[in-house]
Coordinates of N, CA and C in Angstrom, one line a residue:
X1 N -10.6 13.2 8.2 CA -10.7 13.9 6.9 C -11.4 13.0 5.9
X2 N -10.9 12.0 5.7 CA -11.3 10.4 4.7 C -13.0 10.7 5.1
X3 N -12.9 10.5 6.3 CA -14.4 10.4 6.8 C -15.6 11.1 6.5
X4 N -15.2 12.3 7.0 CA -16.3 13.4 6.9 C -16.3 13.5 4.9
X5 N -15.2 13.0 4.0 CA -15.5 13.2 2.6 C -16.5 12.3 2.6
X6 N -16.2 10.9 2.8 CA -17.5 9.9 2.3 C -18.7 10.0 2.6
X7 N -19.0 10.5 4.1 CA -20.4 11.0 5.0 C -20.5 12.3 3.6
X8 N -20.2 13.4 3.7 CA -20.5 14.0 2.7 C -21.1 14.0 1.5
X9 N -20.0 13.1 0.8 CA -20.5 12.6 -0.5 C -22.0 11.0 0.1
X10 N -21.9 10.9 0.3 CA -23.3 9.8 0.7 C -24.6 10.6 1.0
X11 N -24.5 11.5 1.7 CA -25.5 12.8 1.9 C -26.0 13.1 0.8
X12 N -24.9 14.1 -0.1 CA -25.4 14.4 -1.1 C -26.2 13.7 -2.3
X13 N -25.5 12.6 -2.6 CA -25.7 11.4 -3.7 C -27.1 11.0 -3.0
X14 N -27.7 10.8 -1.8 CA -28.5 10.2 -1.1 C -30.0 11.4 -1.3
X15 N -29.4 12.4 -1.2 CA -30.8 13.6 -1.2 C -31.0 13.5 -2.9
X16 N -30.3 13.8 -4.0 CA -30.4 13.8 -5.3 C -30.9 12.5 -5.7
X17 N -30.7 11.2 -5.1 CA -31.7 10.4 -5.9 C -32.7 10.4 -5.3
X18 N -32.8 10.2 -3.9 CA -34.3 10.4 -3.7 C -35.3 11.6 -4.5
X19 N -34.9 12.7 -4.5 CA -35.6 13.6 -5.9 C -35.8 13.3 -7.2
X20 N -35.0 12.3 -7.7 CA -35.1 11.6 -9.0 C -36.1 10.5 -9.3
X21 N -36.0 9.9 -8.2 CA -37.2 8.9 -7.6 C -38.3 9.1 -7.8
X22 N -38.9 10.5 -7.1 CA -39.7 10.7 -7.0 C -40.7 11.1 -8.3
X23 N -40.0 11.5 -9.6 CA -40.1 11.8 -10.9 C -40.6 11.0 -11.7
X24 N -41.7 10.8 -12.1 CA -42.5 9.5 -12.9 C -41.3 9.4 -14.1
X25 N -40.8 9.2 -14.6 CA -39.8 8.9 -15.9 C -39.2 7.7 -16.1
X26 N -39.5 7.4 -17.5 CA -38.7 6.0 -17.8 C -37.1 6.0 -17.4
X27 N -36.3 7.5 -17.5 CA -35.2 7.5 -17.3 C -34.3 7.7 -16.2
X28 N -35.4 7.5 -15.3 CA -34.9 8.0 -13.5 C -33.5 7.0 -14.0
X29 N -33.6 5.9 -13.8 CA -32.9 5.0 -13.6 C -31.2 5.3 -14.3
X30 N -31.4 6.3 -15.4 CA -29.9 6.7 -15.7 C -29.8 7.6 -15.5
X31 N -30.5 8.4 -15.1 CA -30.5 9.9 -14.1 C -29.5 10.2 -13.5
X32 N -30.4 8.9 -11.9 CA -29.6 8.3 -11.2 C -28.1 8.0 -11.3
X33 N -28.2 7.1 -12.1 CA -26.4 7.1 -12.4 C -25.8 7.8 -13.3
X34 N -26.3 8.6 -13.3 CA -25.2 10.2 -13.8 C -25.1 11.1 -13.0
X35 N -25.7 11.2 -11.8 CA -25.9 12.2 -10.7 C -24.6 11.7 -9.8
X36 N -24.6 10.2 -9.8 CA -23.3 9.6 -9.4 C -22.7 9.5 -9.6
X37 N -22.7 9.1 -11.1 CA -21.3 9.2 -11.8 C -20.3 10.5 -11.4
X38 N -21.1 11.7 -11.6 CA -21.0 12.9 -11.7 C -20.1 13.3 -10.4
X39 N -21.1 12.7 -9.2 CA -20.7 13.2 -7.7 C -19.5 12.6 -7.0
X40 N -18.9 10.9 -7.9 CA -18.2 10.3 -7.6 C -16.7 11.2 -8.4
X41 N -17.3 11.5 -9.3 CA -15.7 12.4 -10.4 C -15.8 13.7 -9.5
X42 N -16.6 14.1 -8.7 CA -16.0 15.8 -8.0 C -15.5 15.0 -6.8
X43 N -15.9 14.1 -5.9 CA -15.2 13.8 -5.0 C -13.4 13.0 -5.4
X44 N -13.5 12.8 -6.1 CA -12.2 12.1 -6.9 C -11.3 13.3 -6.9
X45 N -12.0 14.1 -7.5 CA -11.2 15.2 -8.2 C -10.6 15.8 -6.9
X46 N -11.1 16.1 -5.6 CA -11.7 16.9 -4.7 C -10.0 16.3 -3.6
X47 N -10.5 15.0 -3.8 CA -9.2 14.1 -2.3 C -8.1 14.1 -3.3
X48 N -8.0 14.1 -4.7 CA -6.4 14.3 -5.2 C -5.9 15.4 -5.3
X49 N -6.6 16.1 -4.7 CA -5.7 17.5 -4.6 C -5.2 17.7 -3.3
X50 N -5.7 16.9 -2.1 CA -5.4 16.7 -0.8 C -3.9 16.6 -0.5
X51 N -3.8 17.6 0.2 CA -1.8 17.8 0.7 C -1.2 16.2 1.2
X52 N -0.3 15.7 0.4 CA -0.1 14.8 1.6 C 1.1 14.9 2.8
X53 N 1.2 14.1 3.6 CA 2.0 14.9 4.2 C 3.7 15.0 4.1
X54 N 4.6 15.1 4.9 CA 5.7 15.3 4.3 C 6.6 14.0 4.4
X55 N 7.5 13.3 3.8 CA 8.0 11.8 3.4 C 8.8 12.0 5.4
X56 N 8.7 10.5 5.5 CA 9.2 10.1 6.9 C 9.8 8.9 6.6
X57 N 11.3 8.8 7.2 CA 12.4 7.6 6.6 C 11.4 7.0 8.0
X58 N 11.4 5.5 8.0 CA 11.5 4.5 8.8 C 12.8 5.1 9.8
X59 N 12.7 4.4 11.3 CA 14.1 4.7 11.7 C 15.0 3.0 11.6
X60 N 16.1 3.5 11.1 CA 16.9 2.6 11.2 C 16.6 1.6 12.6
X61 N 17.0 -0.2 12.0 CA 17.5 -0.2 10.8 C 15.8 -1.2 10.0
X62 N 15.2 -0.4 10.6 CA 14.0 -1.2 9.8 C 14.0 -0.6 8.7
X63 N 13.4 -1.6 7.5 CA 13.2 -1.1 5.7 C 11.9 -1.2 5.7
X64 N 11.0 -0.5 4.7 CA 9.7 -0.6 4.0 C 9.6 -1.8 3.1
X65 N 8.5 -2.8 3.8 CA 8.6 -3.9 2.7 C 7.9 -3.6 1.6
X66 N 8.7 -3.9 0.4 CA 8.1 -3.3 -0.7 C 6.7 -3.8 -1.4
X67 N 5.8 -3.0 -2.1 CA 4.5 -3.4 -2.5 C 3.3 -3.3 -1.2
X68 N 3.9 -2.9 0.0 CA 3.2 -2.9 1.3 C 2.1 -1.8 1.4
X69 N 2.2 -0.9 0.1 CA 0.8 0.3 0.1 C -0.3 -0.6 -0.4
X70 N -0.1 -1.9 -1.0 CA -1.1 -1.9 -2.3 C -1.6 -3.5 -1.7
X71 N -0.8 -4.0 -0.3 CA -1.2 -4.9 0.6 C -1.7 -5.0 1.5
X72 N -2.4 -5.9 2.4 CA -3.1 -5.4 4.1 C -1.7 -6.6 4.4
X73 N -0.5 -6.7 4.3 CA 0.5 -7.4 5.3 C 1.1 -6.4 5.8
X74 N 2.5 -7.0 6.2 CA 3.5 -6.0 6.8 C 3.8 -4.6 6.2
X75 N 4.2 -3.8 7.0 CA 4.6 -2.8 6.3 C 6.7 -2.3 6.6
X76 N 7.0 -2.8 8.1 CA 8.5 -2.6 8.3 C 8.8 -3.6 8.4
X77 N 10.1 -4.3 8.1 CA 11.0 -5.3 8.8 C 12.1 -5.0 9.5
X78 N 12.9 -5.9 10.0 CA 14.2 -5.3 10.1 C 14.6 -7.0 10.6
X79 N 16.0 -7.1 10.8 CA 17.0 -8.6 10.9 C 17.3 -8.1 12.3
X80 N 16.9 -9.2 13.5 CA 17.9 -9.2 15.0 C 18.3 -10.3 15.5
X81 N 19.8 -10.2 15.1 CA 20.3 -11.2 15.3 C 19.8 -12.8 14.5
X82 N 19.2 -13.7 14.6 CA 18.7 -14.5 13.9 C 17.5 -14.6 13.8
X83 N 16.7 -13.6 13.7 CA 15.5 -13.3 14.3 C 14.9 -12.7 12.9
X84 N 13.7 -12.6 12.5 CA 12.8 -12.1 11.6 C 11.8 -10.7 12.2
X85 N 11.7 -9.5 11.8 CA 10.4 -9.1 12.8 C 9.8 -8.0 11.7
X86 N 8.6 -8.1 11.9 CA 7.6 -7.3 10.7 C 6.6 -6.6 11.3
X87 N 6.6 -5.8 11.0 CA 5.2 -4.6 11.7 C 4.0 -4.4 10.8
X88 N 2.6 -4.7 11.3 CA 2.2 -3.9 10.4 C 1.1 -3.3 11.2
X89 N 0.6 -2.3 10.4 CA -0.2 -1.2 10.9 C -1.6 -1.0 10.6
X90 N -2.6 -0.6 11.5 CA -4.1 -0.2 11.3 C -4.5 0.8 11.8
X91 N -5.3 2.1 11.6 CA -6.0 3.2 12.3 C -6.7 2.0 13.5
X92 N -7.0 2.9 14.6 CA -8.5 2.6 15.7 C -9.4 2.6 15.2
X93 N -9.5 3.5 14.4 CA -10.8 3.9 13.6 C -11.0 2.6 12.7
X94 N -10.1 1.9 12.3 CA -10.4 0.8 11.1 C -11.3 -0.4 12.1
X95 N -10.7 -0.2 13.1 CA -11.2 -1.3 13.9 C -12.4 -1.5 14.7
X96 N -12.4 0.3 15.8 CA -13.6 0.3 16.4 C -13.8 1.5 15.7
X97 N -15.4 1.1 14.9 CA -16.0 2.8 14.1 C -16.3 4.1 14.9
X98 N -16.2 4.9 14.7 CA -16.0 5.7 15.7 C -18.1 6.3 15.6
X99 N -18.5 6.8 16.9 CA -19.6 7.4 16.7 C -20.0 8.7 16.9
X100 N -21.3 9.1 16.7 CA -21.5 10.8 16.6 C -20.9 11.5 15.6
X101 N -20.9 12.9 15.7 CA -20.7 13.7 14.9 C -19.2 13.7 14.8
X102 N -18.4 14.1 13.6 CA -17.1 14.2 13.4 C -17.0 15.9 13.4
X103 N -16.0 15.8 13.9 CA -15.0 17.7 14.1 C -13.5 16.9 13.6
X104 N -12.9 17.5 13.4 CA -11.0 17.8 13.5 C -10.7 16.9 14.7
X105 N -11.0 17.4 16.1 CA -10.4 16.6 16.8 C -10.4 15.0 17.0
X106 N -12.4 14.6 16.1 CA -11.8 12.7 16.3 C -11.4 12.5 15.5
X107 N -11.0 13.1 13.8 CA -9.9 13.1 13.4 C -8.6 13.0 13.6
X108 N -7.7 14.0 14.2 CA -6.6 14.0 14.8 C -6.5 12.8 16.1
X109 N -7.6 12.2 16.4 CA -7.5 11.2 17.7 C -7.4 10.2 16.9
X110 N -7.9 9.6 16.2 CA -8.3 8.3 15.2 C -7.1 8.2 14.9
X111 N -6.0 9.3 14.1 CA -4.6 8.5 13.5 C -3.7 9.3 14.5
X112 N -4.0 9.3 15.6 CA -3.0 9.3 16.7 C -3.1 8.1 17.3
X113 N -4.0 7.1 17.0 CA -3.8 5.7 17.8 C -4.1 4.5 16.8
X114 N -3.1 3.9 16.8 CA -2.6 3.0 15.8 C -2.7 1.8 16.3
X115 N -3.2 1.0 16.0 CA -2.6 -0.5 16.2 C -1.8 -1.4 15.7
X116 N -0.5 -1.7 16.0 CA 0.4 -2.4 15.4 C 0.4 -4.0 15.5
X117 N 0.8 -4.9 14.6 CA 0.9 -6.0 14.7 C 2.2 -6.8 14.8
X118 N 3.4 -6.8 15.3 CA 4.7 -7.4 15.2 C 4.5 -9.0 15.9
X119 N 5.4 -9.2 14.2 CA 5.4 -11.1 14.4 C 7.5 -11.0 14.4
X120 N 7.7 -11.6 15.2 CA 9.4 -11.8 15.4 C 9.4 -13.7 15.5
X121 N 10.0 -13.6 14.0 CA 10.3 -15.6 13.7 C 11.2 -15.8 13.9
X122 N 11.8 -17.6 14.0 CA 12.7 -18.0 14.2 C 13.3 -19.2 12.9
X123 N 14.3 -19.3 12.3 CA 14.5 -20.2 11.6 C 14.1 -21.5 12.0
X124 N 13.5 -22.6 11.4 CA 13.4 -23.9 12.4 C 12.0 -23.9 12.9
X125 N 11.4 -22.9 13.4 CA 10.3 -22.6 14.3 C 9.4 -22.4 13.4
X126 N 8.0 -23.5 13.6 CA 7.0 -23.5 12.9 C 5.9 -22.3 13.2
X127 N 6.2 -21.9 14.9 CA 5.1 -20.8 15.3 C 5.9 -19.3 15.3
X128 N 5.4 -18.4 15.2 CA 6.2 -16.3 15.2 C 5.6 -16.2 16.6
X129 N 6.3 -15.3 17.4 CA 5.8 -14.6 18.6 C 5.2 -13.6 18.0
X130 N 3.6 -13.1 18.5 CA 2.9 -12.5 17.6 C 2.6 -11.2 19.2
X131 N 3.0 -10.1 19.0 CA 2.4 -8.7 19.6 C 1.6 -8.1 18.5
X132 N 0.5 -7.5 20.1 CA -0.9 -6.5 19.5 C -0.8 -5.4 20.2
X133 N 0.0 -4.5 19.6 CA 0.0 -3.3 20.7 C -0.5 -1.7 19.9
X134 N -1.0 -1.1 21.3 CA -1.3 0.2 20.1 C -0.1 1.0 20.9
X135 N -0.2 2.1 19.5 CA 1.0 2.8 19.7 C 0.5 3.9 19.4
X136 N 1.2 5.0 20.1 CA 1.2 6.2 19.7 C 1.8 7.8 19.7
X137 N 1.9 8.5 19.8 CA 3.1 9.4 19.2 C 4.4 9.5 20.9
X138 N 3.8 9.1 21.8 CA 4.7 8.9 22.7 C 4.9 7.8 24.0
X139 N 4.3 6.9 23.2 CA 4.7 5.4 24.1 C 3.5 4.3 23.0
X140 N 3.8 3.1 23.5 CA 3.3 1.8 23.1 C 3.2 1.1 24.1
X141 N 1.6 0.0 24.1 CA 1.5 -0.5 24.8 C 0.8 -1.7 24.3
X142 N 1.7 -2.8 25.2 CA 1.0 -4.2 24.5 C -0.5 -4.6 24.7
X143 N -0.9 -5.3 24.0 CA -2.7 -5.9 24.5 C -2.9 -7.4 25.0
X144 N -1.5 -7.9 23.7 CA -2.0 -9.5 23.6 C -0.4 -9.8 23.4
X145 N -0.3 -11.2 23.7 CA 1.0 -11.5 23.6 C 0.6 -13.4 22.9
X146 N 1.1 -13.7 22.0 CA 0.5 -15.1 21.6 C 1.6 -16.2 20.7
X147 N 1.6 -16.9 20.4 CA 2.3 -18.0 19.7 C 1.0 -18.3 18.1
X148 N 1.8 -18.0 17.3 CA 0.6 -17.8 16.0 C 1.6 -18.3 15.0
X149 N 0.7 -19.6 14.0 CA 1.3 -20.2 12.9 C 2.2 -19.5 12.2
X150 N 3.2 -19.6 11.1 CA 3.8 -18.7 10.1 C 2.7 -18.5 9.2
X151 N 3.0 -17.5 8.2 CA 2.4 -17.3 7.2 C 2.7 -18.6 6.2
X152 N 3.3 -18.8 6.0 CA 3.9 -19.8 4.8 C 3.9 -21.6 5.4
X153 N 3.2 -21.7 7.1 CA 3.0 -22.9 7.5 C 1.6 -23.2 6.8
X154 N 0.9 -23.0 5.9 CA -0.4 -23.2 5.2 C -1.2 -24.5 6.4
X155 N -0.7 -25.6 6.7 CA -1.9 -26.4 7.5 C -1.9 -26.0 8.8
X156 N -0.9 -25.4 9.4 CA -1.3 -24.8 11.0 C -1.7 -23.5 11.0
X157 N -2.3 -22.7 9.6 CA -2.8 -21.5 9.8 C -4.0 -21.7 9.4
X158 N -4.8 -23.2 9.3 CA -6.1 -23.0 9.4 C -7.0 -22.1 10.2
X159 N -8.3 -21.8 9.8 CA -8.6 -21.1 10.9 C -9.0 -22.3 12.0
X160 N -9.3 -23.5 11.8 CA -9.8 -24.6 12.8 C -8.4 -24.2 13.5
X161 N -7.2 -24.3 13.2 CA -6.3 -24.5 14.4 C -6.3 -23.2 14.8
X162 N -6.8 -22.1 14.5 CA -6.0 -20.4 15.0 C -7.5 -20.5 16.1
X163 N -8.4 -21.3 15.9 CA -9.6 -21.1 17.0 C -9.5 -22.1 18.1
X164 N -8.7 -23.6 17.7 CA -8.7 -24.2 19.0 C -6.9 -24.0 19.8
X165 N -6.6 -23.2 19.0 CA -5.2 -22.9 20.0 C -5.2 -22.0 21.2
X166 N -4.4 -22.0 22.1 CA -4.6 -21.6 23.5 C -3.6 -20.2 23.2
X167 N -4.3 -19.0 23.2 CA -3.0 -17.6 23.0 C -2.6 -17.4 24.6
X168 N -2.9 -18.0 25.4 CA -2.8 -17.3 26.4 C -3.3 -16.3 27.6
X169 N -3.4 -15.8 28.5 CA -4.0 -15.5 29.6 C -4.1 -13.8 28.8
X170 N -4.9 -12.7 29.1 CA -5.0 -11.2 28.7 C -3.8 -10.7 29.6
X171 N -2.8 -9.5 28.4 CA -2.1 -8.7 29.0 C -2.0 -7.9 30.5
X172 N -3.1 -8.0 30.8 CA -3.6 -7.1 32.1 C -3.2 -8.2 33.5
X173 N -3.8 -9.4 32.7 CA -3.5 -10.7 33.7 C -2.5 -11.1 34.1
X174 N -1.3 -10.7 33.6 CA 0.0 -11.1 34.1 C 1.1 -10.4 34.6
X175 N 1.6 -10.8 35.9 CA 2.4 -10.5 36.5 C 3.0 -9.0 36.4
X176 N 3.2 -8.3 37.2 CA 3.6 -6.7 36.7 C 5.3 -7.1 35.6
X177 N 6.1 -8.2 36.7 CA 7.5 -8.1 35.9 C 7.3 -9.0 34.9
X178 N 6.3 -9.5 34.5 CA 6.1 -10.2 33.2 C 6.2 -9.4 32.1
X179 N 5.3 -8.4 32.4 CA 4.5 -7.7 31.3 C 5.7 -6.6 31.1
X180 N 6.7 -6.2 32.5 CA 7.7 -5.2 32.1 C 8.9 -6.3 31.2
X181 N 9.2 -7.2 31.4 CA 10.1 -7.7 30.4 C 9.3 -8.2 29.2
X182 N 8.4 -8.5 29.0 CA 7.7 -8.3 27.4 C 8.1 -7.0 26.5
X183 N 7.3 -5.8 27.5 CA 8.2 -4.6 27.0 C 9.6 -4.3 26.7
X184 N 10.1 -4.6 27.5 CA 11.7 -4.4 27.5 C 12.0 -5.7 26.1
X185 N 11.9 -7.2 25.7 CA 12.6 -7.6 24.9 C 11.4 -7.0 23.5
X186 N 10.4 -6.6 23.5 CA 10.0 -5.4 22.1 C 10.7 -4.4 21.4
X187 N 11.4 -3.7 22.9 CA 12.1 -2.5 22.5 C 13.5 -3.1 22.3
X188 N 13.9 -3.9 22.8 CA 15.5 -4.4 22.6 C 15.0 -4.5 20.5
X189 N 14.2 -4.6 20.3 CA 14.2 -5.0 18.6 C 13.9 -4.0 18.1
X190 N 13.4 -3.3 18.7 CA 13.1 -1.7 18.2 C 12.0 -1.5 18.0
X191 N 11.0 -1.8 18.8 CA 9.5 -1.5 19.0 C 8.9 -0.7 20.0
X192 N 8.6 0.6 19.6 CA 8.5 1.7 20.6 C 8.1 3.0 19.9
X193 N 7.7 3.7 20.6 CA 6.9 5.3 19.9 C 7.9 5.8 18.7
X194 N 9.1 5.5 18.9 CA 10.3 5.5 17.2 C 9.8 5.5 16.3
X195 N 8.6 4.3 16.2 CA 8.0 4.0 15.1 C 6.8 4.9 14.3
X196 N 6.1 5.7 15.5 CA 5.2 6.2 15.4 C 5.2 7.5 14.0
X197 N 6.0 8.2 13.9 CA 6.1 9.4 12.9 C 5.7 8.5 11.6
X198 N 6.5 7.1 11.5 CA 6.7 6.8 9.8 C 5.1 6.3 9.7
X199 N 5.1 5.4 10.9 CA 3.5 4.3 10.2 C 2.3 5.6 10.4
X200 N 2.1 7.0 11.6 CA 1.5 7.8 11.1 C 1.1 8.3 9.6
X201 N 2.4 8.5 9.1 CA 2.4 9.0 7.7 C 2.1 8.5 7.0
X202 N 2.7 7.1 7.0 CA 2.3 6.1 6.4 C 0.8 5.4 6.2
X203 N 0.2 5.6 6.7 CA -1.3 5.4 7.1 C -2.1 6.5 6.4
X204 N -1.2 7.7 6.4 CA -1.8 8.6 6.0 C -1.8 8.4 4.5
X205 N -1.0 8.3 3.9 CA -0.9 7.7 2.6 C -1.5 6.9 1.8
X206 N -1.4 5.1 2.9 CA -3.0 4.4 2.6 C -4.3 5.1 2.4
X207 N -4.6 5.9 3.1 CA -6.1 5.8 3.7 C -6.1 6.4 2.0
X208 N -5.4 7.6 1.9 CA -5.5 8.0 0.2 C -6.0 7.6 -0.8
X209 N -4.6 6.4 -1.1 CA -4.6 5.5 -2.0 C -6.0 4.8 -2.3
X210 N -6.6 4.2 -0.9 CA -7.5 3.2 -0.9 C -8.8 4.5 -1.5
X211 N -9.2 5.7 -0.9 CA -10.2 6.5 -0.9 C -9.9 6.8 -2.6
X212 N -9.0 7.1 -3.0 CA -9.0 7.1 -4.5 C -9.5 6.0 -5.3
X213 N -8.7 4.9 -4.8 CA -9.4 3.8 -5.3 C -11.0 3.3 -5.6
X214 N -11.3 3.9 -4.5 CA -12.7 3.3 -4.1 C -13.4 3.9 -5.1
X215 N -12.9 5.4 -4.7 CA -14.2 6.4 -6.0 C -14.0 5.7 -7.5
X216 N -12.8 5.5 -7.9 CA -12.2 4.9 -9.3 C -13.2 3.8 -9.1
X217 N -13.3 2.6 -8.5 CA -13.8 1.2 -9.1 C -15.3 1.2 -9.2
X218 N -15.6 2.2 -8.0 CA -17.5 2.4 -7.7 C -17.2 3.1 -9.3
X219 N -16.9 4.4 -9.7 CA -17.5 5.0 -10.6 C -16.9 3.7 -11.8
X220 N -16.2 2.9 -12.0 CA -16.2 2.4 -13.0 C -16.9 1.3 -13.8
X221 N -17.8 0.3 -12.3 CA -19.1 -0.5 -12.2 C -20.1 0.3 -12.6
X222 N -20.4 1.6 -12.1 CA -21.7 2.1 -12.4 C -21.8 2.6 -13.9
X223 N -20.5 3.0 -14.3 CA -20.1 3.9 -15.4 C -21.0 2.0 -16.5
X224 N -19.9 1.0 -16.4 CA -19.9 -0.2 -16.9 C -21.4 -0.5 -17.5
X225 N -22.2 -0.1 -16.0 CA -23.5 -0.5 -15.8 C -24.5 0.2 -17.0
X226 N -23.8 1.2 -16.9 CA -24.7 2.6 -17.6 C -24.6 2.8 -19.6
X227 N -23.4 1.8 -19.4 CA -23.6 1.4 -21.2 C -24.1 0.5 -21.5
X228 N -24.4 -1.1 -20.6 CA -25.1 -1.9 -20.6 C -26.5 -1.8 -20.9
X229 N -27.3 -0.2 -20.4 CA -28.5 -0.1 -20.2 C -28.8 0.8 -21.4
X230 N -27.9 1.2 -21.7 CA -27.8 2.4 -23.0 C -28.3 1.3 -24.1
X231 N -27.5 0.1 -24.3 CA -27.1 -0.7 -25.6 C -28.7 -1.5 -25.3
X232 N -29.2 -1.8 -24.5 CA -30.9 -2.8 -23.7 C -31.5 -1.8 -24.8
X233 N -31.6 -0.6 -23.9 CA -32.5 0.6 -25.0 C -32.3 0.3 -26.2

């Protein structure tokens, strides 16, 4: 949905200046950015009327970390046993862009597959067990399994060290009963398609926030721009 709005609005915005262009006039140039201005406030107007969908608790006993809409970190936590573990969440689509023509259905496929990020720390322990798994409305499945700095160890999260560290052999590569007891201590913490309803929704809510945003800051540079050239005159 996000999608086919911005392809839309870029189309349009894209046909209307080239026509303005083409117009010998000293004033193409604020034309232009009134045509945008313009097309940026109906698309604004247009995605906040957009239903969102209906509120989804976390399942116990994971919490929403707070300020997590307005962050790219975690979005759940939850305490096991002495253990720390944080989820966070990305569309497919954020990651690999999707190509061809959009319909509904690569819509509905894009935030049916998620990729999750769960780091589970240890008091004492300078490195988090870091899983890359995608997930989706009826199972999860790991990619990567690795040993990754803390957040808050600042000199071992260089990127020089996150590039000469060894993560490990690819999921695919290891042992069938490896890979099933990886699975098995994920879900002992509660990492499994459970998840899937809230960070769906939840995603769904981002993509929002950020698509409102976007039109807000673009139109408020160009808007910025367009008094600048007013006051030159």
């Amino acid at each position: 949905m996000w999608r086919k709005t911005l392809i839309t609005y870029a189309n349009s915005v894209l046909l209307r200046c080239r026509s303005m262009a083409t117009r010998p006039s000293p004033d193409v140039s604020a034309a232009v950015n009134s045509i945008l201005l313009r097309s940026l406030k109906d698309h604004y107007m247009e995605v906040s009327k957009m239903t969102p969908p209906p509120k989804v608790n976390p399942p116990a006993p994971f919490t929403v970390v707070k300020g997590s809409l307005d962050s790219g970190g975690p979005v759940l936590k939850r305490s096991y046993k002495d253990e720390e573990v944080s989820v966070s969440v990305m569309r497919l689509a954020n990651i690999i862009p999707e190509g061809g023509d959009d319909d509904d259905d690569d819509d509905d496929d894009s935030i049916n597959q998620l990729f999750v990020h769960v780091n589970i720390s240890k008091p004492g322990q300078a490195d988090s067990l870091h899983f890359l798994c995608g997930l989706y409305p009826d199972a999860l499945g790991i990619h990567s399994v690795s040993l990754r700095p803390k957040v808050e160890n600042s000199e071992a999260s260089t990127l020089e060290g996150l590039i000469n560290k060894y993560n490990g052999p690819t999921f695919e590569a290891l042992d069938e009963r490896v890979r099933d007891s990886l699975h098995g201590y994920i879900q002992e913490r509660g990492i499994d398609e459970s998840l899937f309803p809230f960070l769906q929704a939840w995603q769904y809510v981002k993509d929002h926030r950020n698509l409102m945003q976007w039109f807000k800051t673009i139109g408020t540079f160009v808007h910025q721009g367009k008094e600048v050239t007013t006051q030159a005159q």
